[in-house]
Coordinates of C-alpha atoms in Angstrom, one line a residue:
M1226 CA 111.2 177.2 176.6
D1227 CA 113.0 174.9 173.8
Q1228 CA 110.7 172.0 174.2
L1229 CA 107.3 173.9 173.0
L1230 CA 108.2 174.3 169.5
A1231 CA 107.5 170.8 169.0
Y1232 CA 103.6 171.4 170.0
I1233 CA 103.3 174.3 167.5
I1234 CA 103.9 171.9 164.1
A1235 CA 102.6 168.7 166.0
L1236 CA 99.6 169.9 166.9
P1237 CA 98.1 170.7 163.6
L1238 CA 100.1 167.0 161.9
A1239 CA 98.1 165.3 164.6
G1240 CA 95.1 167.0 163.9
F1241 CA 95.8 166.2 159.7
L1242 CA 96.4 162.1 160.8
V1243 CA 92.9 162.0 162.8
L1244 CA 91.4 163.9 160.3
S1245 CA 92.5 161.9 157.1
M1246 CA 92.1 158.5 158.9
A1247 CA 89.2 158.8 161.2
G1248 CA 86.9 161.6 159.4
R1249 CA 84.3 159.6 157.5
Q1250 CA 83.2 157.9 161.0
L1251 CA 83.7 161.8 162.8
T1252 CA 80.2 163.9 162.7
A1253 CA 79.9 166.7 161.5
K1254 CA 80.5 169.0 165.1
V1255 CA 83.9 167.1 165.9
I1256 CA 85.2 167.9 162.7
P1257 CA 86.0 171.9 163.4
W1258 CA 86.9 171.6 166.9
I1259 CA 89.5 168.9 165.9
G1260 CA 91.0 171.1 162.8
A1261 CA 90.7 174.5 163.9
G1262 CA 91.0 173.1 167.5
T1263 CA 94.6 172.7 167.0
I1264 CA 95.3 175.4 165.0
S1265 CA 94.3 177.1 167.5
I1266 CA 95.8 175.6 170.6
A1267 CA 99.2 176.3 168.7
A1268 CA 98.2 179.9 167.9
I1269 CA 98.0 180.1 171.3
I1270 CA 101.0 178.9 172.3
T1271 CA 103.3 181.1 169.4
I1272 CA 101.3 183.8 171.7
F1273 CA 102.8 182.6 174.7
L1274 CA 106.2 182.0 173.7
G1275 CA 106.5 184.9 171.3
I1276 CA 105.5 187.2 174.6
Q1277 CA 108.8 185.5 176.4
F1278 CA 110.8 185.9 173.3
L1279 CA 110.0 189.6 173.5
Q1280 CA 110.2 190.2 177.2
S1281 CA 113.6 187.8 178.2
P1282 CA 114.9 187.1 174.7
P1283 CA 117.9 184.3 174.3
A1284 CA 120.5 184.0 174.6
S1285 CA 121.5 182.6 171.2
G1286 CA 118.9 184.4 170.1
A1287 CA 116.5 181.7 169.3
Y1288 CA 114.4 178.9 171.0
Q1289 CA 115.8 175.5 169.7
Q1290 CA 114.6 171.9 169.4
L1291 CA 116.8 168.9 167.9
L1292 CA 113.8 165.9 167.9
W1293 CA 115.9 163.2 166.1
Q1294 CA 118.5 162.9 164.1
W1295 CA 116.8 162.5 160.8
F1296 CA 119.8 160.7 158.0
S1297 CA 123.5 160.9 157.7
A1298 CA 124.7 160.4 153.6
G1299 CA 128.6 160.9 153.7
N1300 CA 129.3 164.5 154.6
L1301 CA 126.2 165.5 154.9
S1302 CA 124.0 165.1 158.2
V1303 CA 120.5 166.3 159.0
S1304 CA 118.8 166.8 161.6
F1305 CA 115.0 167.0 162.2
S1306 CA 116.0 170.3 164.6
L1307 CA 113.5 173.2 165.1
R1308 CA 114.5 177.0 165.2
M1309 CA 112.9 179.9 166.1
D1310 CA 114.4 183.8 165.8
A1311 CA 113.3 186.8 165.5
L1312 CA 112.3 186.1 161.9
S1313 CA 110.8 182.9 162.2
L1314 CA 108.1 184.2 164.6
V1315 CA 106.8 186.9 163.2
F1316 CA 105.9 184.4 160.1
V1317 CA 105.2 182.1 162.8
F1318 CA 102.3 184.0 164.3
I1319 CA 101.5 184.9 161.2
I1320 CA 100.5 181.1 159.9
T1321 CA 99.3 180.0 163.1
F1322 CA 97.1 183.2 164.4
V1323 CA 95.8 184.5 160.9
G1324 CA 94.9 180.2 159.9
A1325 CA 93.5 179.7 162.9
L1326 CA 90.9 182.6 162.6
I1327 CA 90.3 181.0 159.1
H1328 CA 89.7 178.1 160.5
I1329 CA 87.0 179.0 162.4
Y1330 CA 85.4 180.6 159.3
S1331 CA 85.8 177.4 157.3
A1332 CA 83.5 175.8 159.9
A1333 CA 80.6 177.8 158.9
F1334 CA 81.7 178.0 155.4
M1335 CA 82.2 174.2 154.7
R1336 CA 79.2 172.5 157.2
H1337 CA 77.2 171.7 153.7
D1338 CA 80.2 170.4 151.9
R1339 CA 80.1 166.4 151.6
D1340 CA 84.1 166.1 152.2
Y1341 CA 83.8 168.2 155.3
A1342 CA 86.5 165.8 157.2
R1343 CA 88.7 166.0 154.0
F1344 CA 89.1 169.8 153.7
F1345 CA 90.7 170.0 157.1
A1346 CA 92.6 167.3 156.8
S1347 CA 94.1 169.1 153.6
M1348 CA 94.4 172.4 155.8
N1349 CA 95.7 171.2 159.0
L1350 CA 98.6 169.8 157.0
F1351 CA 99.3 173.4 154.4
V1352 CA 99.9 174.7 158.3
C1353 CA 102.2 172.0 159.4
S1354 CA 104.1 172.3 156.1
M1355 CA 104.4 175.9 156.5
L1356 CA 105.4 176.0 159.8
M1357 CA 107.9 172.9 158.8
L1358 CA 108.9 175.7 156.5
V1359 CA 109.7 178.6 158.5
M1360 CA 110.7 176.9 161.8
A1361 CA 113.9 174.7 159.9
D1362 CA 116.9 174.9 161.0
N1363 CA 118.7 172.9 157.7
L1364 CA 117.6 174.1 154.9
V1365 CA 117.1 170.2 153.9
L1366 CA 113.8 170.3 156.0
L1367 CA 112.8 173.5 155.0
Y1368 CA 113.0 172.0 151.7
L1369 CA 110.5 169.3 153.0
G1370 CA 107.9 172.0 154.6
W1371 CA 109.0 173.2 150.8
E1372 CA 107.1 170.7 149.2
G1373 CA 104.7 169.9 151.4
V1374 CA 102.9 173.4 151.2
G1375 CA 102.9 172.6 147.4
L1376 CA 101.2 169.6 147.8
C1377 CA 98.8 170.9 149.4
S1378 CA 97.8 173.7 147.5
Y1379 CA 97.5 171.6 144.8
L1380 CA 94.7 169.4 147.3
L1381 CA 93.5 172.3 147.9
I1382 CA 92.9 174.3 144.9
G1383 CA 91.7 171.1 143.6
F1384 CA 89.7 170.8 145.9
W1385 CA 86.1 170.1 144.1
Y1386 CA 87.8 167.8 141.4
E1387 CA 84.5 167.0 140.0
T1388 CA 85.1 170.2 137.7
P1389 CA 87.4 170.1 134.8
A1390 CA 88.8 174.0 135.3
N1391 CA 89.9 172.9 139.1
C1392 CA 91.6 170.5 138.1
R1393 CA 93.4 171.8 135.3
A1394 CA 94.2 175.0 138.1
A1395 CA 95.8 172.5 140.2
N1396 CA 97.4 170.9 137.9
K1397 CA 98.8 174.8 136.5
A1398 CA 100.4 175.5 140.1
F1399 CA 102.0 172.2 140.4
I1400 CA 103.2 172.6 137.3
I1401 CA 104.8 175.8 137.4
T1402 CA 105.4 175.5 140.8
R1403 CA 107.8 172.9 139.9
I1404 CA 109.6 174.7 137.6
G1405 CA 111.0 177.2 140.2
D1406 CA 111.7 174.1 142.6
T1407 CA 113.7 172.9 140.7
A1408 CA 115.9 175.6 141.1
M1409 CA 115.5 176.1 144.0
L1410 CA 116.7 172.3 144.0
I1411 CA 119.9 173.3 142.0
G1412 CA 120.9 176.3 144.0
L1413 CA 120.5 173.7 147.2
F1414 CA 123.1 170.8 145.9
L1415 CA 125.8 173.9 145.3
L1416 CA 125.7 175.2 148.9
F1417 CA 126.1 171.8 149.9
K1418 CA 128.9 171.4 147.3
E1419 CA 131.0 175.1 148.3
L1420 CA 130.1 174.6 151.6
G1421 CA 129.8 171.7 153.0
T1422 CA 126.7 172.4 155.2
L1423 CA 123.5 173.0 154.8
N1424 CA 122.4 174.4 158.3
I1425 CA 121.3 177.3 158.6
V1426 CA 123.3 179.4 160.9
E1427 CA 126.1 177.6 160.0
I1428 CA 125.8 178.6 155.9
L1429 CA 125.1 182.5 156.7
Q1430 CA 128.4 182.5 159.3
Q1431 CA 131.0 180.6 156.6
A1432 CA 129.1 182.3 153.3
P1433 CA 131.1 185.6 153.9
Q1434 CA 134.2 184.3 154.5
Y1435 CA 134.0 181.6 151.9
F1436 CA 132.4 184.3 148.9
T1437 CA 134.3 186.8 147.4
S1438 CA 130.8 189.4 146.8
G1439 CA 130.0 189.1 143.2
S1440 CA 131.8 185.7 142.3
A1441 CA 130.2 183.7 139.9
N1442 CA 129.2 181.4 142.8
S1443 CA 127.7 183.5 144.8
N1444 CA 125.6 184.8 141.9
L1445 CA 124.7 181.3 140.1
I1446 CA 123.1 180.2 144.0
A1447 CA 121.3 183.5 144.8
L1448 CA 119.7 183.2 141.4
L1449 CA 119.1 180.2 141.8
L1450 CA 117.1 180.6 145.5
L1451 CA 115.5 183.4 143.3
G1452 CA 113.9 181.3 141.0
G1453 CA 112.5 179.3 143.8
G1454 CA 111.1 182.2 145.5
I1455 CA 109.2 183.7 142.3
G1456 CA 107.7 180.5 141.7
K1457 CA 106.2 179.9 145.1
S1458 CA 105.0 183.8 145.4
A1459 CA 104.0 183.9 141.6
Q1460 CA 106.7 187.0 140.6
L1461 CA 107.4 187.1 137.7
P1462 CA 107.5 185.2 134.5
L1463 CA 105.9 182.1 137.0
Q1464 CA 103.0 184.6 138.6
T1465 CA 100.1 182.9 135.8
W1466 CA 99.2 180.2 137.8
L1467 CA 97.4 182.3 141.2
P1468 CA 95.4 183.9 139.5
D1469 CA 93.6 180.7 138.4
A1470 CA 94.2 178.7 142.2
M1471 CA 90.7 181.1 142.5
A1472 CA 89.6 177.9 141.7
G1473 CA 89.7 177.0 145.6
P1474 CA 87.4 177.8 148.3
S1475 CA 87.6 181.1 149.8
P1476 CA 88.9 180.1 153.0
V1477 CA 91.5 178.4 151.3
S1478 CA 92.6 181.3 148.7
A1479 CA 92.3 183.4 151.5
L1480 CA 95.7 180.7 153.6
I1481 CA 97.7 180.6 150.8
H1482 CA 98.0 184.7 150.4
A1483 CA 97.8 185.5 153.0
A1484 CA 99.8 182.9 155.3
T1485 CA 101.0 179.9 153.4
M1486 CA 102.7 179.4 150.1
V1487 CA 103.5 182.7 148.8
T1488 CA 104.9 183.9 150.6
A1489 CA 107.1 181.5 151.0
G1490 CA 109.6 183.1 148.7
V1491 CA 110.1 186.3 150.5
Y1492 CA 110.8 183.9 153.7
L1493 CA 112.7 182.4 151.9
I1494 CA 115.0 185.3 150.4
A1495 CA 115.1 186.9 154.1
R1496 CA 116.0 183.9 155.9
M1497 CA 118.8 183.8 153.0
H1498 CA 119.5 187.2 153.2
V1499 CA 123.5 187.3 153.3
L1500 CA 123.9 185.1 150.3
F1501 CA 122.1 188.0 148.4
Q1502 CA 123.8 189.9 149.9
L1503 CA 126.9 188.7 148.5
S1504 CA 125.4 188.8 145.5
P1505 CA 124.7 192.4 144.0
L1506 CA 123.2 190.8 140.9
A1507 CA 120.4 189.3 142.3
M1508 CA 119.6 191.8 144.7
T1509 CA 119.2 194.4 141.6
I1510 CA 117.1 191.3 139.6
T1511 CA 115.2 190.8 142.7
A1512 CA 114.3 194.6 142.8
L1513 CA 113.7 195.0 139.2
I1514 CA 111.2 191.7 138.8
G1515 CA 109.2 193.1 142.3
A1516 CA 108.6 196.7 140.8
L1517 CA 107.5 194.7 136.9
T1518 CA 105.2 192.6 138.8
L1519 CA 103.9 195.0 141.2
F1520 CA 102.9 197.2 138.5
M1521 CA 101.7 194.2 135.8
A1522 CA 99.6 192.6 138.6
G1523 CA 98.3 196.1 139.9
C1524 CA 96.9 197.1 135.8
S1525 CA 95.3 193.5 135.0
A1526 CA 93.2 193.9 138.6
M1527 CA 92.3 197.3 137.6
V1528 CA 90.4 195.7 134.3
Q1529 CA 88.7 192.2 136.5
T1530 CA 85.3 191.6 137.1
D1531 CA 86.3 188.2 139.3
I1532 CA 85.9 189.2 142.9
K1533 CA 88.6 186.7 143.6
R1534 CA 90.8 187.3 140.7
I1535 CA 90.7 190.9 141.7
L1536 CA 92.7 189.9 145.0
A1537 CA 94.2 187.4 143.8
Y1538 CA 96.0 190.1 140.8
S1539 CA 96.3 192.3 144.4
T1540 CA 98.3 190.0 145.8
I1541 CA 100.9 189.7 143.6
S1542 CA 101.1 193.0 143.0
Q1543 CA 101.9 193.3 146.8
I1544 CA 104.0 190.8 147.0
G1545 CA 105.7 192.6 144.6
Y1546 CA 106.4 195.1 146.9
M1547 CA 107.6 192.6 149.2
F1548 CA 110.8 191.6 146.8
L1549 CA 110.9 195.3 146.1
A1550 CA 111.9 196.1 149.3
L1551 CA 113.9 193.0 150.0
G1552 CA 115.8 193.8 146.6
V1553 CA 117.1 197.0 147.8
G1554 CA 117.8 196.0 150.9
A1555 CA 115.2 197.3 153.1
W1556 CA 114.7 193.8 155.0
S1557 CA 112.8 194.9 158.1
A1558 CA 110.3 197.2 155.6
G1559 CA 110.0 193.7 153.0
I1560 CA 108.9 191.5 155.9
F1561 CA 106.1 194.8 158.3
H1562 CA 104.7 195.1 154.6
F1563 CA 104.1 190.7 154.6
F1564 CA 103.1 190.8 158.5
T1565 CA 100.0 194.0 157.8
H1566 CA 98.7 192.5 154.3
A1567 CA 98.5 189.5 155.5
F1568 CA 95.3 190.7 158.1
F1569 CA 94.2 192.5 155.7
K1570 CA 94.8 190.1 152.7
A1571 CA 92.9 187.0 154.4
L1572 CA 90.1 189.6 155.6
L1573 CA 89.0 190.5 151.6
F1574 CA 89.2 186.7 150.8
L1575 CA 87.1 185.7 153.7
A1576 CA 84.0 188.5 153.3
A1577 CA 84.3 187.8 149.7
G1578 CA 83.5 184.2 150.0
A1579 CA 80.3 185.9 152.5
V1580 CA 79.2 188.5 149.1
I1581 CA 79.9 185.3 147.0
E1582 CA 78.1 182.2 149.2
T1583 CA 75.3 185.4 150.1
L1584 CA 74.7 185.9 146.5
H1585 CA 74.3 182.4 145.4
H1586 CA 77.7 181.7 144.3
E1587 CA 78.0 185.1 142.2
H1588 CA 82.1 186.3 141.6
N1589 CA 81.5 188.7 139.0
I1590 CA 81.1 192.1 140.6
F1591 CA 78.9 194.0 138.4
N1592 CA 75.7 191.2 139.1
M1593 CA 76.2 192.5 142.9
G1594 CA 75.6 195.7 144.0
G1595 CA 73.3 197.7 147.4
L1596 CA 74.9 195.0 149.5
R1597 CA 75.8 198.2 152.3
K1598 CA 72.7 197.9 153.9
K1599 CA 71.9 194.6 153.6
M1600 CA 75.3 193.3 155.0
P1601 CA 76.5 195.8 157.1
V1602 CA 79.4 193.7 158.6
V1603 CA 81.0 192.3 156.1
F1604 CA 80.7 195.9 154.5
Y1605 CA 82.9 197.7 156.9
T1606 CA 85.1 194.9 157.8
F1607 CA 85.7 194.6 153.7
L1608 CA 86.2 198.6 153.8
A1609 CA 89.0 198.4 156.5
G1610 CA 90.6 195.8 154.5
T1611 CA 90.1 198.0 151.1
A1612 CA 91.5 201.5 153.3
A1613 CA 94.0 199.4 153.8
L1614 CA 94.5 197.6 150.5
A1615 CA 94.5 200.8 148.7
A1616 CA 97.1 202.0 151.5
L1617 CA 94.8 205.2 153.4
P1618 CA 97.8 207.4 154.8
L1619 CA 97.5 207.3 159.0
V1620 CA 94.5 205.2 160.1
T1621 CA 95.4 201.9 158.0
A1622 CA 98.4 199.2 158.3
G1623 CA 98.7 198.9 154.7
F1624 CA 100.1 202.7 154.9
F1625 CA 103.0 202.4 157.5
S1626 CA 104.3 199.5 155.7
K1627 CA 104.2 200.5 152.3
D1628 CA 105.6 204.3 152.7
L1629 CA 108.5 202.6 153.9
I1630 CA 108.7 200.3 151.0
L1631 CA 107.7 203.5 148.6
W1632 CA 111.0 205.7 150.3
Y1633 CA 113.1 203.2 150.3
A1634 CA 112.9 202.5 146.3
F1635 CA 114.0 205.4 146.2
S1636 CA 116.5 207.0 149.3
A1637 CA 118.1 202.4 150.1
A1638 CA 121.4 201.8 148.6
N1639 CA 120.7 199.3 146.0
G1640 CA 117.2 201.5 145.5
N1641 CA 116.8 204.4 142.1
A1642 CA 113.8 206.5 141.0
F1643 CA 112.8 203.7 138.1
L1644 CA 112.0 201.4 141.1
W1645 CA 110.1 204.0 142.9
I1646 CA 108.3 205.5 139.9
L1647 CA 107.1 201.9 139.0
A1648 CA 106.2 202.1 142.6
L1649 CA 104.1 204.7 142.9
A1650 CA 102.1 203.6 140.0
G1651 CA 101.5 200.6 141.4
A1652 CA 99.9 202.9 144.5
F1653 CA 98.0 204.6 142.5
I1654 CA 96.1 201.7 140.7
T1655 CA 95.9 199.8 143.4
A1656 CA 94.1 202.8 145.4
L1657 CA 92.1 202.9 142.2
Y1658 CA 90.9 199.5 141.5
S1659 CA 90.1 198.9 145.6
T1660 CA 87.9 202.2 145.3
R1661 CA 85.9 200.5 142.3
L1662 CA 86.1 197.2 144.2
I1663 CA 84.2 198.9 147.5
L1664 CA 81.7 200.9 145.2
V1665 CA 80.7 198.1 142.5
V1666 CA 80.1 195.1 145.7
F1667 CA 78.3 197.7 148.4
G1668 CA 77.1 200.7 146.6
G1669 CA 74.3 201.1 144.2
E1670 CA 71.1 199.5 143.8
P1671 CA 70.7 195.0 144.4
K1672 CA 71.4 193.3 141.3
T1673 CA 70.9 189.7 142.0
H1674 CA 68.7 188.2 145.1
I1675 CA 69.8 187.9 148.8
G1676 CA 70.3 184.9 150.3
E1677 CA 71.7 183.6 153.9
L1678 CA 73.3 186.2 155.6
P1679 CA 76.7 184.7 157.3
G1680 CA 76.6 183.5 160.8
Q1681 CA 79.1 184.5 164.1
L1682 CA 81.4 182.1 163.1
M1683 CA 81.9 183.9 160.4
T1684 CA 81.5 187.3 160.8
V1685 CA 84.0 187.4 164.2
P1686 CA 87.0 186.2 162.6
L1687 CA 85.9 189.2 159.7
I1688 CA 85.9 192.1 162.7
I1689 CA 89.5 190.6 164.7
L1690 CA 91.3 191.2 161.0
A1691 CA 88.8 194.4 160.6
F1692 CA 91.0 195.4 163.8
F1693 CA 94.4 194.5 163.2
S1694 CA 94.4 195.9 159.7
L1695 CA 93.8 198.8 160.5
T1696 CA 95.8 199.2 163.9
A1697 CA 99.1 196.3 163.0
G1698 CA 100.8 199.1 161.6
F1699 CA 100.9 201.5 164.5
I1700 CA 103.9 199.5 165.9
E1701 CA 106.0 201.4 163.2
W1702 CA 105.9 204.5 162.0
P1703 CA 108.2 206.5 159.7
H1704 CA 111.2 208.2 161.5
N1705 CA 110.6 212.3 160.8
L1706 CA 106.5 211.6 162.1
L1707 CA 107.3 210.0 165.2
H1708 CA 110.1 208.0 166.3
L1709 CA 108.9 204.4 166.7
T1710 CA 110.5 201.2 165.3
W1711 CA 108.9 198.1 167.5
F1712 CA 109.1 196.3 164.2
S1713 CA 112.6 197.0 162.9
D1714 CA 114.0 196.8 166.3
H1715 CA 112.8 193.0 166.6
V1716 CA 113.5 191.7 163.1
Q1717 CA 116.7 193.8 162.9
R1718 CA 118.6 191.2 165.2
V1719 CA 118.3 188.7 162.5
L1720 CA 118.5 191.3 159.8
P1721 CA 120.6 194.0 158.4
A1722 CA 119.5 197.7 158.6
T1723 CA 118.2 199.2 155.5
I1724 CA 121.3 201.8 154.6
V1725 CA 120.3 204.9 152.9
Q1726 CA 122.1 206.8 149.9
D1727 CA 124.1 209.2 151.3
N1728 CA 122.1 212.8 150.9
P1729 CA 118.7 211.5 151.0
P1730 CA 115.9 214.1 149.7
S1731 CA 113.8 215.0 152.4
E1732 CA 111.7 211.8 153.8
F1733 CA 108.9 214.5 154.7
I1734 CA 108.6 215.2 150.8
F1735 CA 107.8 212.3 149.6
Q1736 CA 105.9 210.9 151.9
T1737 CA 103.7 213.5 150.8
I1738 CA 103.8 212.3 147.6
A1739 CA 102.5 209.1 147.6
A1740 CA 99.7 210.0 149.8
V1741 CA 98.3 212.5 147.4
I1742 CA 99.1 209.5 144.7
T1743 CA 97.1 207.2 146.9
L1744 CA 94.1 210.1 147.7
A1745 CA 94.4 210.5 144.0
G1746 CA 94.3 207.2 142.5
I1747 CA 90.6 206.9 145.3
Y1748 CA 88.9 209.9 143.6
G1749 CA 90.1 208.5 140.6
G1750 CA 87.7 205.1 141.7
Y1751 CA 85.4 207.2 143.3
G1752 CA 85.0 209.7 139.8
L1753 CA 84.9 206.8 138.1
Y1754 CA 82.3 204.1 139.7
Y1755 CA 80.3 206.0 142.3
H1756 CA 76.6 205.5 140.7
K1757 CA 78.9 205.3 137.6
S1758 CA 79.5 202.6 135.0
G1759 CA 83.2 203.1 135.3
V1760 CA 86.0 203.1 132.2
R1761 CA 83.6 202.2 128.6
W1762 CA 86.4 199.9 127.6
Q1763 CA 84.0 198.4 124.3
Q1764 CA 83.9 202.1 122.9
S1765 CA 87.0 202.3 120.5
P1766 CA 88.7 199.0 119.3
F1767 CA 92.0 200.6 120.3
L1768 CA 90.6 200.1 124.9
S1769 CA 88.9 197.3 123.5
V1770 CA 92.6 195.7 122.9
I1771 CA 94.3 196.9 126.1
H1772 CA 90.9 195.8 127.9
N1773 CA 91.3 191.9 127.0
F1774 CA 95.2 192.4 126.3
L1775 CA 95.2 193.5 130.8
F1776 CA 91.9 191.3 131.5
N1777 CA 94.4 188.3 130.7
G1778 CA 97.1 189.2 132.2
W1779 CA 99.2 190.5 130.1
K1780 CA 98.8 187.4 127.4
F1781 CA 101.3 185.4 129.7
D1782 CA 99.8 182.5 129.2
Q1783 CA 99.0 182.1 125.4
L1784 CA 102.8 183.2 125.1
Y1785 CA 103.9 180.3 127.0
E1786 CA 101.1 178.7 124.8
V1787 CA 103.2 179.5 121.8
A1788 CA 106.5 180.2 123.1
L1789 CA 106.5 177.0 125.3
V1790 CA 103.8 173.8 125.2
K1791 CA 103.3 173.8 121.5
P1792 CA 107.1 173.3 120.8
F1793 CA 107.3 171.1 123.1
V1794 CA 104.1 169.0 121.9
Y1795 CA 105.7 168.9 118.3
I1796 CA 109.0 167.9 119.5
A1797 CA 107.2 165.1 121.5
R1798 CA 104.9 163.9 118.2
I1799 CA 107.9 163.9 115.6
S1800 CA 110.4 161.2 118.6
K1801 CA 107.2 159.8 118.6
A1802 CA 108.6 156.8 116.5
D1803 CA 112.5 157.4 117.4
V1804 CA 115.4 154.6 118.6
F1805 CA 114.2 155.2 122.0
D1806 CA 110.7 154.2 122.1
R1807 CA 111.3 151.3 119.3
V1808 CA 113.1 149.9 122.3
Y1809 CA 110.7 150.1 125.2
N1810 CA 107.8 149.2 122.7
G1811 CA 109.9 146.4 121.9
I1812 CA 110.3 145.0 126.1
A1813 CA 106.6 145.6 126.3
Q1814 CA 105.3 144.0 122.9
G1815 CA 108.1 141.0 124.3
N1816 CA 106.7 140.7 127.8
L1817 CA 102.9 140.7 126.5
K1818 CA 104.7 137.8 123.7
L1819 CA 106.0 135.8 127.3
N1820 CA 102.7 136.5 129.1
R1821 CA 100.7 135.1 125.9
L1822 CA 103.3 132.1 126.4
L1823 CA 102.7 131.6 130.0
S1824 CA 99.2 131.3 130.2
V1825 CA 98.5 128.5 128.1
S1826 CA 99.6 126.3 131.4
Q1827 CA 97.4 127.8 133.3
N1828 CA 94.4 126.2 131.8
G1829 CA 92.6 125.2 134.6
S1830 CA 93.0 121.5 134.5
L1831 CA 94.6 119.6 137.1
R1832 CA 96.7 117.0 134.8
W1833 CA 98.6 119.8 133.0
Y1834 CA 99.3 121.3 136.7
I1835 CA 100.7 117.8 138.1
A1836 CA 102.7 117.4 135.3
G1837 CA 103.9 120.5 135.4
V1838 CA 105.2 119.7 138.9
L1839 CA 106.6 116.4 137.7
I1840 CA 108.3 118.1 135.3
G1841 CA 109.3 120.5 137.1
I1842 CA 110.9 117.6 140.3
L1843 CA 112.7 115.3 137.5
F1844 CA 114.8 118.8 135.9
I1845 CA 115.8 119.4 139.6
I1846 CA 117.2 116.2 140.3
T1847 CA 118.8 115.7 136.6
L1848 CA 120.7 118.8 137.8
Q1849 CA 121.5 117.8 141.3
L1850 CA 122.6 114.8 139.7
L1851 CA 124.5 116.6 137.3
S1852 CA 126.0 118.3 139.0

């Protein structure tokens, strides 16, 4: 089984190489077969390995394959080695399986694009980088995948580069995530300085013996790693790049939000859980950031009008739930929400893409409407996705994973009432804007002419994702309803079990409150938007200010512009003529003068060239005679 690990990464990499080098010579029929075919075969291998893993787990707890020794420098020796344990298996399954469905959908969605091959090449490299990130057995290889994911997101967000706004969005994503990446890199240097290794298994084994809980070094390292996770997963205060990343094609949004990129931070924290357990400070900050982010992003999603920006803010909010779970020590609950979220978020973005294409690139939900009967497959699958996003009790996957997080936000060892209230408020808001989304887009009267309907290549992936959006949660039930814990039993081979406070309150009461809040959010959305125009924000100056504040993402971009960008530009301008710039300008001017001087000899006259050669020969002979 171990020898199959390399194929999971090699197949998308091979697809990237073929498409990037020979894409222009390939026909439009061949390109998707290579792009989607390689990912689909990788998904089949992953499913085969996963079945073997579940039926007869390896004695070491993981499949491992050493490909080659990468490099050695001093005490640092790094190998190109892959490792798949219970945690990696969950991520690899989502990346390949959901990634394959997105690629198949893309074969039809992008068929008219002139850069068909470049699109699939970038998508394949994206999947390859994310697989490397989650299958790496050391942090150097993980960081290579981490940066590869950042590069691919830049290439794909700015895929339609002729539009300046798309280029700005790509630059913004690249620069903001670099802030977190720098923090993470410093954390890796500190880890090596303290422990002398960057092998993940060795770090997790040595850290409890080397660090004391709450020590300055363990806090610093965990916080730096958290900084990396915050950047990639678009959490406060580095969340502003993700809504703008909607400039990319819809399949790119689905891949970034469901299977790659934004989930990298969740994986990093879960993978390095031992270091976080040694830092109660980092755990508390992780939970607090998650709770604040889920509330903030949910509020912004309520007032957006662009269908993809609504989904983008909902992703930030749902990743916030995952951070909250990890921060309170509910490790398996956080990964379980990642698992269910991948299905319904990929579904929602792909369905939104189908709607946008059918309505001639219309993004504003208030210019849509009346699509329920015109696009029945898209409507029913979108309904399944929004129901899962809203966590409709007992019938959707989103309920089972979010219910666990809500319960542990209060009852886990690091949980408290404040975190629970924020999570509960987020559940109400999510249910409200999910209902708004489905009613405004598919209800009422049509407002835009409907074009060509999506074909089977686009609708079949939607149906498969809708099925899992409803049923994937049935593998993990709340303890008080049914003792079925397949998912937590699986991931707790790697992650610690959740520690609950002594004498916690009744879980059933908390479930009832959460269910009532969710249903109240759905009813609120129904009351506001069923054949109605919803909240009239422009009715009063106060509501208008609130609307603009939330619509602009709590004005974080404006805050950064005033607090960071303008002071930096001002300092750069006043230091333009300082001594360092004068030195560099002097070097440049000297080179230019030397260039002009030597250019005199290049006048095209053969006599001057021969004279120059003779002078050179005489000079060398003279030196030889004098020496």
